PDB file of C-alpha atoms in Angstrom:
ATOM      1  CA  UNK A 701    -125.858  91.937  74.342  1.00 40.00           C
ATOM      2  CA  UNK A 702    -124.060  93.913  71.902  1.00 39.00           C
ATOM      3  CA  UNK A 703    -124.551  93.123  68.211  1.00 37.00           C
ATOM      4  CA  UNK A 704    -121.633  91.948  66.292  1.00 35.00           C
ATOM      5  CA  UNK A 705    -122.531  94.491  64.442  1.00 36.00           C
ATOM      6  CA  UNK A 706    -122.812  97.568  66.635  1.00 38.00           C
ATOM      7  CA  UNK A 707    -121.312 100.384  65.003  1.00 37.00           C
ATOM      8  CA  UNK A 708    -118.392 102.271  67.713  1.00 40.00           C
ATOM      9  CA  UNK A 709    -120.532 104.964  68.224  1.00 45.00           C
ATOM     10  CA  UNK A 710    -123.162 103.520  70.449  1.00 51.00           C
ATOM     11  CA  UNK A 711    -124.838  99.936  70.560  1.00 56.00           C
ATOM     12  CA  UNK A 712    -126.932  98.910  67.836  1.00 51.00           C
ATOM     13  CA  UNK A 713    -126.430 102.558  66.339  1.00 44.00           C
ATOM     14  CA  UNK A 714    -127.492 100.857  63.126  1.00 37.00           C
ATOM     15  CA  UNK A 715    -131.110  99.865  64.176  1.00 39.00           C
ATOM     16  CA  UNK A 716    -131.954 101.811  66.567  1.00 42.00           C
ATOM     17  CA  UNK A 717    -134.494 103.942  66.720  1.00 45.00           C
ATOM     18  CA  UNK A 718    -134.063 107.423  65.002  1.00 43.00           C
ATOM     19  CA  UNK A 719    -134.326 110.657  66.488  1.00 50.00           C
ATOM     20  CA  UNK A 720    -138.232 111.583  65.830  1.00 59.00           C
ATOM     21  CA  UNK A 721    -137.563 115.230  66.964  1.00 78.00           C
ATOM     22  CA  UNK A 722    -136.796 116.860  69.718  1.00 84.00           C
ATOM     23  CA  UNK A 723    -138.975 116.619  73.143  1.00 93.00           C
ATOM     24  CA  UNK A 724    -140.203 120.572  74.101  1.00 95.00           C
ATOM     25  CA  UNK A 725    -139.823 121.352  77.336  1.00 95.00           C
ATOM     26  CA  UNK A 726    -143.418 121.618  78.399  1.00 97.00           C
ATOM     27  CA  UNK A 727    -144.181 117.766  77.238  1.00 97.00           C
ATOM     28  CA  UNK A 728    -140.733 116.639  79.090  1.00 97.00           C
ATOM     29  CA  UNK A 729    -141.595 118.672  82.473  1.00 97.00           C
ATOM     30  CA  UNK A 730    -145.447 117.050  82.321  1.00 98.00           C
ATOM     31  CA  UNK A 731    -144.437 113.438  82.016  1.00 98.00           C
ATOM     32  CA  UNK A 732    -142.025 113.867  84.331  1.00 98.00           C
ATOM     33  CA  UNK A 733    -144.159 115.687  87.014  1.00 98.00           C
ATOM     34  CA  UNK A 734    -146.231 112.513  86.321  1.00 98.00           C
ATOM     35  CA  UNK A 735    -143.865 109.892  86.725  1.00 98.00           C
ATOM     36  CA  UNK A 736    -142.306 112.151  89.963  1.00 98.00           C
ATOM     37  CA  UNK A 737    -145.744 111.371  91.204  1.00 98.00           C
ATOM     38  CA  UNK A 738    -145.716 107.378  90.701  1.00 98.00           C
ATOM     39  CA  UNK A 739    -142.228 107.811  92.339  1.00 98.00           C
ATOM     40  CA  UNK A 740    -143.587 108.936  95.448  1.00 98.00           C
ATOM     41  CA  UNK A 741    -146.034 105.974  95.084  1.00 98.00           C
ATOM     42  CA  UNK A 742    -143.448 103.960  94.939  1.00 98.00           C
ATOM     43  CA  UNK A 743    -141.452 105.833  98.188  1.00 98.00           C
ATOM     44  CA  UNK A 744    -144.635 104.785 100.617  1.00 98.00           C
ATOM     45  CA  UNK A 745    -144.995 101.047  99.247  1.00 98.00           C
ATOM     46  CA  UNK A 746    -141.208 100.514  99.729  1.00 98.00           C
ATOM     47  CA  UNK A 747    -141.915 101.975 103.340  1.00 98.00           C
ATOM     48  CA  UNK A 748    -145.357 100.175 104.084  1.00 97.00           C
ATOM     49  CA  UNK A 749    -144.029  96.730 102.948  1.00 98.00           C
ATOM     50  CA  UNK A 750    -140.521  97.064 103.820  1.00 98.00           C
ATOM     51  CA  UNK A 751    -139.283  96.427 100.044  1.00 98.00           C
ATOM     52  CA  UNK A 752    -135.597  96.563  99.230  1.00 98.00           C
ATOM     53  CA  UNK A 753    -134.560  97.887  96.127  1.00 98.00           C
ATOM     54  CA  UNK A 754    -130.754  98.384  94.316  1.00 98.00           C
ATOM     55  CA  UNK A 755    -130.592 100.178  90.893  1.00 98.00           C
ATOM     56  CA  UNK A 756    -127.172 100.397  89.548  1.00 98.00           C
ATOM     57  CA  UNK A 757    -126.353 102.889  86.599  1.00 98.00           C
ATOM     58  CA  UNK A 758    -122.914 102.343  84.804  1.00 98.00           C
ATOM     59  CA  UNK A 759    -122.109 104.047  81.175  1.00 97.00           C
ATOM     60  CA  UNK A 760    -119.214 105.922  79.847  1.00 95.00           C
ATOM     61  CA  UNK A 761    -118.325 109.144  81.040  1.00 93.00           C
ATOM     62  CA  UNK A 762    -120.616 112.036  80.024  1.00 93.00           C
ATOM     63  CA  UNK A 763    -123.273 109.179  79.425  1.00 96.00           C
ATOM     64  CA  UNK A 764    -125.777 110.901  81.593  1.00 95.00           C
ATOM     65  CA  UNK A 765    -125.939 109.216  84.933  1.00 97.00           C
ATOM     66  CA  UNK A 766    -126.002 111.790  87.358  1.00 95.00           C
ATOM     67  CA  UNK A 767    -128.600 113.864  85.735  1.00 96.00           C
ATOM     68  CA  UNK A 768    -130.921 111.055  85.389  1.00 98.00           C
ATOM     69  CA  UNK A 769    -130.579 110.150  89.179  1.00 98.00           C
ATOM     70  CA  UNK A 770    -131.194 113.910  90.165  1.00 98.00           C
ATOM     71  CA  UNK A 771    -134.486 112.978  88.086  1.00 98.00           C
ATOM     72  CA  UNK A 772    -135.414 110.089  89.753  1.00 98.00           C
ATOM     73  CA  UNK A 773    -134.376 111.593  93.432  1.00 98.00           C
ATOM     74  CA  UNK A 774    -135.147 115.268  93.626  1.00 97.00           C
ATOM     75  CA  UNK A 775    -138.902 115.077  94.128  1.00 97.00           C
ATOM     76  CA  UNK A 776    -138.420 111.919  97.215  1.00 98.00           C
ATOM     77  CA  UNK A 777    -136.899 111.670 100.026  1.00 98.00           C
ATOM     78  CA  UNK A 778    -132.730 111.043 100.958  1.00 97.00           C
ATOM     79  CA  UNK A 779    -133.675 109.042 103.715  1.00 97.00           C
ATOM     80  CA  UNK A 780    -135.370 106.431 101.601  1.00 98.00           C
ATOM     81  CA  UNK A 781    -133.700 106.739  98.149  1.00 98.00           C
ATOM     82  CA  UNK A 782    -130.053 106.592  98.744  1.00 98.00           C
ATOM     83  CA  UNK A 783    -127.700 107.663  96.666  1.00 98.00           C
ATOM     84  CA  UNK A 784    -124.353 105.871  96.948  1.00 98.00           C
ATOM     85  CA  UNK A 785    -121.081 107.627  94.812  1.00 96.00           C
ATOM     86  CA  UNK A 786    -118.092 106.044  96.290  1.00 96.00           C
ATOM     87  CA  UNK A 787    -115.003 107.631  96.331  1.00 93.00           C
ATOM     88  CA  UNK A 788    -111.142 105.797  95.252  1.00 91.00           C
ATOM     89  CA  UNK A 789    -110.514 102.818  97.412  1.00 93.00           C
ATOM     90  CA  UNK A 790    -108.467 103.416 100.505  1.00 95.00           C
ATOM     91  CA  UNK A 791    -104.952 100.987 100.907  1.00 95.00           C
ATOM     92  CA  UNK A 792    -107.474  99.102 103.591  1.00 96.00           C
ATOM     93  CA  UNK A 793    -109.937  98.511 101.232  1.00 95.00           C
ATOM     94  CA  UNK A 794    -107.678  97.648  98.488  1.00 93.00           C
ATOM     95  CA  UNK A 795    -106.644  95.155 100.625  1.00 95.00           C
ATOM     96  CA  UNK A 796    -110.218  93.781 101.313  1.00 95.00           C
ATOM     97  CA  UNK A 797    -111.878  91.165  99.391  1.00 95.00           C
ATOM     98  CA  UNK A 798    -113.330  93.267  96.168  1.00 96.00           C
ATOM     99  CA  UNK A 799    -117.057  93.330  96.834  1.00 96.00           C
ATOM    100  CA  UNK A 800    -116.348  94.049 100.407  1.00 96.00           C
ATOM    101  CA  UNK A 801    -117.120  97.895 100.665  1.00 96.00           C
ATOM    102  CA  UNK A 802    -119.833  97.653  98.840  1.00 98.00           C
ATOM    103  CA  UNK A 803    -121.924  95.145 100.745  1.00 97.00           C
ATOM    104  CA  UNK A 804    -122.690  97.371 103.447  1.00 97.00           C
ATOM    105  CA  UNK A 805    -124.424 100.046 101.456  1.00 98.00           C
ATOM    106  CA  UNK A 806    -127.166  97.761  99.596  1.00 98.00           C
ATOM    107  CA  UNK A 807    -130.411  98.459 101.418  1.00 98.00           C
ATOM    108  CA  UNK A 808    -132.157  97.470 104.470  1.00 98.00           C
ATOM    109  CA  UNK A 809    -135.956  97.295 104.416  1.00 98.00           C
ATOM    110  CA  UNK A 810    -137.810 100.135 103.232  1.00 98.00           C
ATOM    111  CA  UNK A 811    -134.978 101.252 101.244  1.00 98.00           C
ATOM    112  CA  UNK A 812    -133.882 102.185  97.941  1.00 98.00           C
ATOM    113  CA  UNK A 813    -130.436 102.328  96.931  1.00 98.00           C
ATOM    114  CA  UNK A 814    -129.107 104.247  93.859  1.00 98.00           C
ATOM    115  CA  UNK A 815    -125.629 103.599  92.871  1.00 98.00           C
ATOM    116  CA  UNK A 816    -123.659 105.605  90.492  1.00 97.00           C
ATOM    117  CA  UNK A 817    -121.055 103.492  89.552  1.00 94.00           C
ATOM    118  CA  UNK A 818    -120.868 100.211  91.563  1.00 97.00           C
ATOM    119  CA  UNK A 819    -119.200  97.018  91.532  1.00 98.00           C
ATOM    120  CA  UNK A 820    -118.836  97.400  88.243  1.00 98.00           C
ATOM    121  CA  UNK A 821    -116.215  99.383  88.577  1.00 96.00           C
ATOM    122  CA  UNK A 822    -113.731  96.483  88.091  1.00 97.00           C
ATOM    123  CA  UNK A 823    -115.206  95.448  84.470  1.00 97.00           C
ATOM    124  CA  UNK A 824    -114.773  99.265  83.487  1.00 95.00           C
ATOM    125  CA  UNK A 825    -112.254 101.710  84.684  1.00 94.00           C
ATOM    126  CA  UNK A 826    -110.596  99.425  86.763  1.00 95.00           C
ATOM    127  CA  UNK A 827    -109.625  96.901  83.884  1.00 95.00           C
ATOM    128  CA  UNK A 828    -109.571  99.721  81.158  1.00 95.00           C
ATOM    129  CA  UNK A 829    -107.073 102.080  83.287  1.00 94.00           C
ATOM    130  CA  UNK A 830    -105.001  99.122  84.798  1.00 94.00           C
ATOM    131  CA  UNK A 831    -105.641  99.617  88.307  1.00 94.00           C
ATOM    132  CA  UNK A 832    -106.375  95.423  88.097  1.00 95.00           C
ATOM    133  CA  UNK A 833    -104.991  92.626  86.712  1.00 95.00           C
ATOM    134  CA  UNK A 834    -106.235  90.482  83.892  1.00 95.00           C
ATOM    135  CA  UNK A 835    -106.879  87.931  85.880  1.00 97.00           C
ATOM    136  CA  UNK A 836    -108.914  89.715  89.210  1.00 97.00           C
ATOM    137  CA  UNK A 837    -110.959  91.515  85.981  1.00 97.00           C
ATOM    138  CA  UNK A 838    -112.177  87.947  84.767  1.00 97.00           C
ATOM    139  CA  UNK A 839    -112.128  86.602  88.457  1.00 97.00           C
ATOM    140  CA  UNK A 840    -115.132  89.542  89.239  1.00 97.00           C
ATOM    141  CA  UNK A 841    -116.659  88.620  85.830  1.00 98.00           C
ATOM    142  CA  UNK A 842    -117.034  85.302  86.730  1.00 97.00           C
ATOM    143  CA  UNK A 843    -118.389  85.612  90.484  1.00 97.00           C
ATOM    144  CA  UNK A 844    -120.374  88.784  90.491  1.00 97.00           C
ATOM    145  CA  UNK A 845    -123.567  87.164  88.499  1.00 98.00           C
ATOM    146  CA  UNK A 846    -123.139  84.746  91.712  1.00 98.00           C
ATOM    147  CA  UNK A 847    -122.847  87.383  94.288  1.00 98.00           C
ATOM    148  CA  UNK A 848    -125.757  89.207  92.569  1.00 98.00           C
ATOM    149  CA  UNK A 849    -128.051  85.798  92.568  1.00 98.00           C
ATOM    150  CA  UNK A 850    -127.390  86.021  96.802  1.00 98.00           C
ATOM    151  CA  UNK A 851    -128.678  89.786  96.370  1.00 98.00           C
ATOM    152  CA  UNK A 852    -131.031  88.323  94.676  1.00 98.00           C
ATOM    153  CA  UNK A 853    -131.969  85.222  96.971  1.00 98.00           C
ATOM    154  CA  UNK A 854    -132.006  87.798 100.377  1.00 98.00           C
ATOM    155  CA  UNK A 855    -135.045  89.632  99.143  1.00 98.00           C
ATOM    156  CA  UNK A 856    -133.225  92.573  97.565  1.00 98.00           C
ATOM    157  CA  UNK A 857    -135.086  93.731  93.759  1.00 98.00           C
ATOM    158  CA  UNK A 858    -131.809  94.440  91.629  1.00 98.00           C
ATOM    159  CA  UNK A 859    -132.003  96.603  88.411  1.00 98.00           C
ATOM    160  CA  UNK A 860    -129.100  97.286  86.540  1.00 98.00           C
ATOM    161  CA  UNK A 861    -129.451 100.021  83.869  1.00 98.00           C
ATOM    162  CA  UNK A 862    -125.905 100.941  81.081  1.00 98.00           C
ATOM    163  CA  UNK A 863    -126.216 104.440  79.612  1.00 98.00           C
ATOM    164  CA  UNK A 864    -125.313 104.042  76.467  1.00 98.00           C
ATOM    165  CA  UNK A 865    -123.838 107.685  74.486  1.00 97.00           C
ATOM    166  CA  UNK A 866    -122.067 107.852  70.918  1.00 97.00           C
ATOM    167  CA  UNK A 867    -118.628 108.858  70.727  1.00 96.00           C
ATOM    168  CA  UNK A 868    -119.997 112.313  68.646  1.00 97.00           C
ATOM    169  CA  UNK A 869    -122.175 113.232  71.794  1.00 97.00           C
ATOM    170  CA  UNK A 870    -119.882 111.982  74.359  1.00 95.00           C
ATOM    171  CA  UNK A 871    -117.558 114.752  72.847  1.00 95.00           C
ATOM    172  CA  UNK A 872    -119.661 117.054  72.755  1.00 95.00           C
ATOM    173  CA  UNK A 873    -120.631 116.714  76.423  1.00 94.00           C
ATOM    174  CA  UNK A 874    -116.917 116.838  77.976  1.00 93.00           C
ATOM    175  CA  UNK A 875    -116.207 119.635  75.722  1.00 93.00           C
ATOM    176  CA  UNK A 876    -119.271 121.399  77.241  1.00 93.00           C
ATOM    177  CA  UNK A 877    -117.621 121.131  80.822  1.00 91.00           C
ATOM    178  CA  UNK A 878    -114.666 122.342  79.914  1.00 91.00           C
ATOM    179  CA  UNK A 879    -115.742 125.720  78.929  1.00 89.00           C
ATOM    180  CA  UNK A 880    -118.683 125.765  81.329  1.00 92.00           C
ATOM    181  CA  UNK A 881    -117.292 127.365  84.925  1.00 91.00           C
ATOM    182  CA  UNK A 882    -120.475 125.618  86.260  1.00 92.00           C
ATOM    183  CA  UNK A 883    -119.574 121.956  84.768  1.00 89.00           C
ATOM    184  CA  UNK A 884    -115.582 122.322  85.005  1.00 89.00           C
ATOM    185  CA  UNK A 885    -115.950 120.236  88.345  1.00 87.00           C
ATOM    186  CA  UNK A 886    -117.355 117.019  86.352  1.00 85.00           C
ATOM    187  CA  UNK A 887    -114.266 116.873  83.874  1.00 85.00           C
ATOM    188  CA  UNK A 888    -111.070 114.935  86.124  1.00 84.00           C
ATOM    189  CA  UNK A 889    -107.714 113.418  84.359  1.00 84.00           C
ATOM    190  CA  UNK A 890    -109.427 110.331  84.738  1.00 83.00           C
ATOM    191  CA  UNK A 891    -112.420 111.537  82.809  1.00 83.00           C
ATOM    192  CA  UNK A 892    -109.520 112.862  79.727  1.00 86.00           C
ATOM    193  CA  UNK A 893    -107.887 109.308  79.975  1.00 86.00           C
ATOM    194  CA  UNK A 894    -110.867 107.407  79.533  1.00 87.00           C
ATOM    195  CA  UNK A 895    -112.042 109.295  76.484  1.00 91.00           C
ATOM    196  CA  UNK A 896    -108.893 108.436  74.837  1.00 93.00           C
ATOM    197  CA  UNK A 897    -109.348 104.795  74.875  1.00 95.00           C
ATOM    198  CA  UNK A 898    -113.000 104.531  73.719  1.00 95.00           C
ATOM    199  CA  UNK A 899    -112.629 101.192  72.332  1.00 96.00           C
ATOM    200  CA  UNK A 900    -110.322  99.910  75.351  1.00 96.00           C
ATOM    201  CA  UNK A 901    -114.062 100.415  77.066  1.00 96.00           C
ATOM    202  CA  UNK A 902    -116.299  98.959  74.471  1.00 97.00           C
ATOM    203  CA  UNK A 903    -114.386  95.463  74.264  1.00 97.00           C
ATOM    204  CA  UNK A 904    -114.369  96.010  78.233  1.00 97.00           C
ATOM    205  CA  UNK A 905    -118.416  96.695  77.869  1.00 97.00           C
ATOM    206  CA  UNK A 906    -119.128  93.670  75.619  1.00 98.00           C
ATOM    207  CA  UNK A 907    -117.275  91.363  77.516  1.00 98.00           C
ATOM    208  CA  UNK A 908    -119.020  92.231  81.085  1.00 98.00           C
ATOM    209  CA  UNK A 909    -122.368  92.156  79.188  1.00 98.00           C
ATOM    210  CA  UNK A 910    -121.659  88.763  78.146  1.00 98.00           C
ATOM    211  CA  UNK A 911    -120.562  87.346  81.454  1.00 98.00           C
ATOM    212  CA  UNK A 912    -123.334  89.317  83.422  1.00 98.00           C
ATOM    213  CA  UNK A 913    -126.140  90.144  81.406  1.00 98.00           C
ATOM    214  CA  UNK A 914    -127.892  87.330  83.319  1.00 98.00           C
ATOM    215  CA  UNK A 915    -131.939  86.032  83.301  1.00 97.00           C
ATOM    216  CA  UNK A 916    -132.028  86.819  87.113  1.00 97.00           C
ATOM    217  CA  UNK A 917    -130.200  90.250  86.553  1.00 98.00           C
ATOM    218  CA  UNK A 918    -129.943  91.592  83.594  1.00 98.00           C
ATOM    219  CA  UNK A 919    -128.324  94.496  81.813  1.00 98.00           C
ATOM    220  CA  UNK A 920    -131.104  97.383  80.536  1.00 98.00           C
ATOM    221  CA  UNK A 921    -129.179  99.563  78.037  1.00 98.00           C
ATOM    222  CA  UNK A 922    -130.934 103.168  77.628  1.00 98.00           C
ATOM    223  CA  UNK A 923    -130.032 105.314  74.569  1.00 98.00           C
ATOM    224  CA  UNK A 924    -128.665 108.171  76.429  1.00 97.00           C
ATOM    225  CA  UNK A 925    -127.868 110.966  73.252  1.00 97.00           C
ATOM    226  CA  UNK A 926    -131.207 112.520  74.091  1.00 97.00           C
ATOM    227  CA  UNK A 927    -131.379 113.019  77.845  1.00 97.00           C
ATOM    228  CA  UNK A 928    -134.883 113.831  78.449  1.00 97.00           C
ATOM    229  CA  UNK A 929    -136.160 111.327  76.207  1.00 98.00           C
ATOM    230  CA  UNK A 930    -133.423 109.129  78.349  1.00 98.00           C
ATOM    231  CA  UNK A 931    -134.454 110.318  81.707  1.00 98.00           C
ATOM    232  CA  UNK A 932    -138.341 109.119  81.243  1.00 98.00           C
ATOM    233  CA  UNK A 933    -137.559 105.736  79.632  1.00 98.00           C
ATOM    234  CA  UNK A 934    -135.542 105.012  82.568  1.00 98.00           C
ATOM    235  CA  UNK A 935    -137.947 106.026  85.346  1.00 98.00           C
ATOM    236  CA  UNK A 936    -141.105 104.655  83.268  1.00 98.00           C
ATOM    237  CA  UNK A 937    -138.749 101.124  82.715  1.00 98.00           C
ATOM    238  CA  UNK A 938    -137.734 101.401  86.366  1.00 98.00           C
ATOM    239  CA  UNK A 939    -141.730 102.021  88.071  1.00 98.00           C
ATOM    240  CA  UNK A 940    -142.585  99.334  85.758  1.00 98.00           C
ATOM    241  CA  UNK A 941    -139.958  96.775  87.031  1.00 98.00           C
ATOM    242  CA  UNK A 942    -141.276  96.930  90.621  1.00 98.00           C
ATOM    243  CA  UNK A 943    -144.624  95.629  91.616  1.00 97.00           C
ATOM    244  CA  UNK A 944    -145.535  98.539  93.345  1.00 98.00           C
ATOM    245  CA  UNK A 945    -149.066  99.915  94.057  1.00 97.00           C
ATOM    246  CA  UNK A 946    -150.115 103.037  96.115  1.00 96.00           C
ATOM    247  CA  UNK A 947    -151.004 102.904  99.421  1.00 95.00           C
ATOM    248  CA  UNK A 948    -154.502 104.322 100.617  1.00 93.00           C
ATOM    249  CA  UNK A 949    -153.383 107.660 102.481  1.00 89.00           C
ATOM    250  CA  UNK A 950    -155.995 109.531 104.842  1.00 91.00           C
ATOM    251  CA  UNK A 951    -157.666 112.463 103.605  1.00 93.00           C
ATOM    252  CA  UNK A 952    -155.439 115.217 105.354  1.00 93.00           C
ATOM    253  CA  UNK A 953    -156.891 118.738 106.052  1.00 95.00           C
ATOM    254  CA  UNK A 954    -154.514 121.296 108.122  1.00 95.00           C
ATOM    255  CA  UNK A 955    -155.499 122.364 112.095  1.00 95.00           C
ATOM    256  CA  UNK A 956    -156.420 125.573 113.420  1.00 95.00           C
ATOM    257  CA  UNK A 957    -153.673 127.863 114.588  1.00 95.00           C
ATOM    258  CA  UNK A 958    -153.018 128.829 118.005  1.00 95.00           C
ATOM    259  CA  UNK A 959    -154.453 131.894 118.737  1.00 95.00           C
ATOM    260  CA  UNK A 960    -151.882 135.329 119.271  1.00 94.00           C
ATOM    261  CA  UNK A 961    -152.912 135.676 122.860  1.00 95.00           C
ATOM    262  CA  UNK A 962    -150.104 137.907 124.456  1.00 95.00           C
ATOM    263  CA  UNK A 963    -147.220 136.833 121.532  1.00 96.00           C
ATOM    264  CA  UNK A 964    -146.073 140.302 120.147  1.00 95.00           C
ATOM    265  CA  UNK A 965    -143.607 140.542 117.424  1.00 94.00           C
ATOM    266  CA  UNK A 966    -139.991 141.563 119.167  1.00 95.00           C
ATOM    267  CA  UNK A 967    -138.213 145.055 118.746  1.00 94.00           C
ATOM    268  CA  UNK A 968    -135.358 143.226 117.288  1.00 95.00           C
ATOM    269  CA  UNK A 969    -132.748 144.052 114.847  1.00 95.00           C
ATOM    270  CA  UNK A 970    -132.791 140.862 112.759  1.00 95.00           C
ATOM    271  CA  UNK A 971    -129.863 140.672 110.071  1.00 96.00           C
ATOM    272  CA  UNK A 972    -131.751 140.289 107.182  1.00 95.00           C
ATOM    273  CA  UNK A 973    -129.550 138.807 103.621  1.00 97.00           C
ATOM    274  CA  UNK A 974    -129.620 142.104 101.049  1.00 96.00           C
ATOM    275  CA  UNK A 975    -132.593 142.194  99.197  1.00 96.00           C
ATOM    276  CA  UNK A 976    -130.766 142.655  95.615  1.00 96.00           C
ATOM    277  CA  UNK A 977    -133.233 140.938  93.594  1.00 96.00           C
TER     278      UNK A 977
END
């Protein structure tokens, strides 16, 4: 998928399309209280029909993942959008076959599963950082469009989304959570590692594009320098992916309240939180 001539600082940096100003505030916050909206839509047709649904998001660090799946999950609920971060392999699981620990998190009926970071893992940081060989990197490259076509095959809608950020905002990002007390959690030694060997991970990137950028599942790269204007071509790519449509819903009206009858309020001394604001 990546042009032979991409320039290093993002895919297709030299066509792409150029910044045409930046979003305000009000117009980002409107489209996306619309698109929250056809979200929800989406939440009750997964439930009604029992749809399953995978979206994987993979990019570079400080690409923009997790604040584009807040967007998609903060107005829904956890119990049918899933989000699924997993943590270092354990020795056990090292020992497992690859794809093992994450088969059991892709969804059931009436489910949506998010994944930041997935079984990609092994194409990326894995291969990049040596924690694989050569060989078990092109061994996953070379099953996983298989293992995705079963995904596939058992019912399962698969999108597969790559954030893509230029090294110039990529810096300024990580430099941004290390002097920010409220970001200084997001930056690990991994994180300062990785930024080192930017082109270790764009060889790394064009290679698992090739191998897996399939017809059944492909890649979707979104231009990730501007997050807001990220964060809606995402969800309005993503709602259009999915052949959703909204379920009729009864009109609802709220009851009557009990009456008081003998309820009095108690002669309690409640411990209320100070009232400093």
């Amino acid at each position: 998928m990546a042009s032979e001539g991409a320039k290093a600082d993002g895919i297709g940096a030299a066509n792409g399309k150029g910044e045409s100003g930046k979003l305000s505030n009000k117009a980002y916050e409107k489209e996306l209280t619309r698109l929250h909206a056809e979200l929800v839509k989406l939440q009750e047709w997964v439930v009604q029909t029992g749809a399953k649904i995978c979206i994987v998001f993979e990019g570079r660090d400080g690409a923009g993942k997790g604040g584009t799946i807040k967007a998609i999950t903060e107005r829904v609920s956890p119990r049918v959008f899933r989000v699924v971060a997993l943590p270092a392999p354990t020795d056990r699981e090292k020992s497992q076959m690859y794809l093992q620990r994450y088969l059991p998190h892709l969804p059931a009926a009436g489910e949506i599963v998010v994944f930041d970071r997935s079984w990609y893992n092994r194409a990326g940081v894995e291969r990049v950082m040596g924690f694989c060989t050569h060989d078990q990197a092109r061994e996953f490259l070379k099953s996983v469009p298989l293992v995705e076509r079963a995904i596939i095959d058992s019912g399962v809608i698969l999108l597969k989304y790559w954030l893509e950020v230029t090294e110039a905002e990529q810096t300024r990002r990580l430099e941004a959570r290390i002097n920010d007390p409220r970001k200084i959690w997001k930056l690990s030694p991994m994180d300062l590692r990785s930024y080192e060997r930017w082109y270790d991970y764009s060889r790394a990137r064009d290679e698992m594009f090739i191998e897996t950028d399939t017809g059944l599942a492909p890649w979707h790269v979104v231009r990730s320098d501007d997050k807001k204007r990220a964060r809606l071509n995402l969800i309005g790519h993503l709602l259009s992916s999915i052949p959703y449509k909204a379920i009729p819903r009864a009109k609802i009206t709220l009851p009557k309240r009990q009456k008081r009858g003998d309820y009095r309020e108690p002669d309690y001394a409640f411990k209320f939180v100070p009232e400093k604001f």
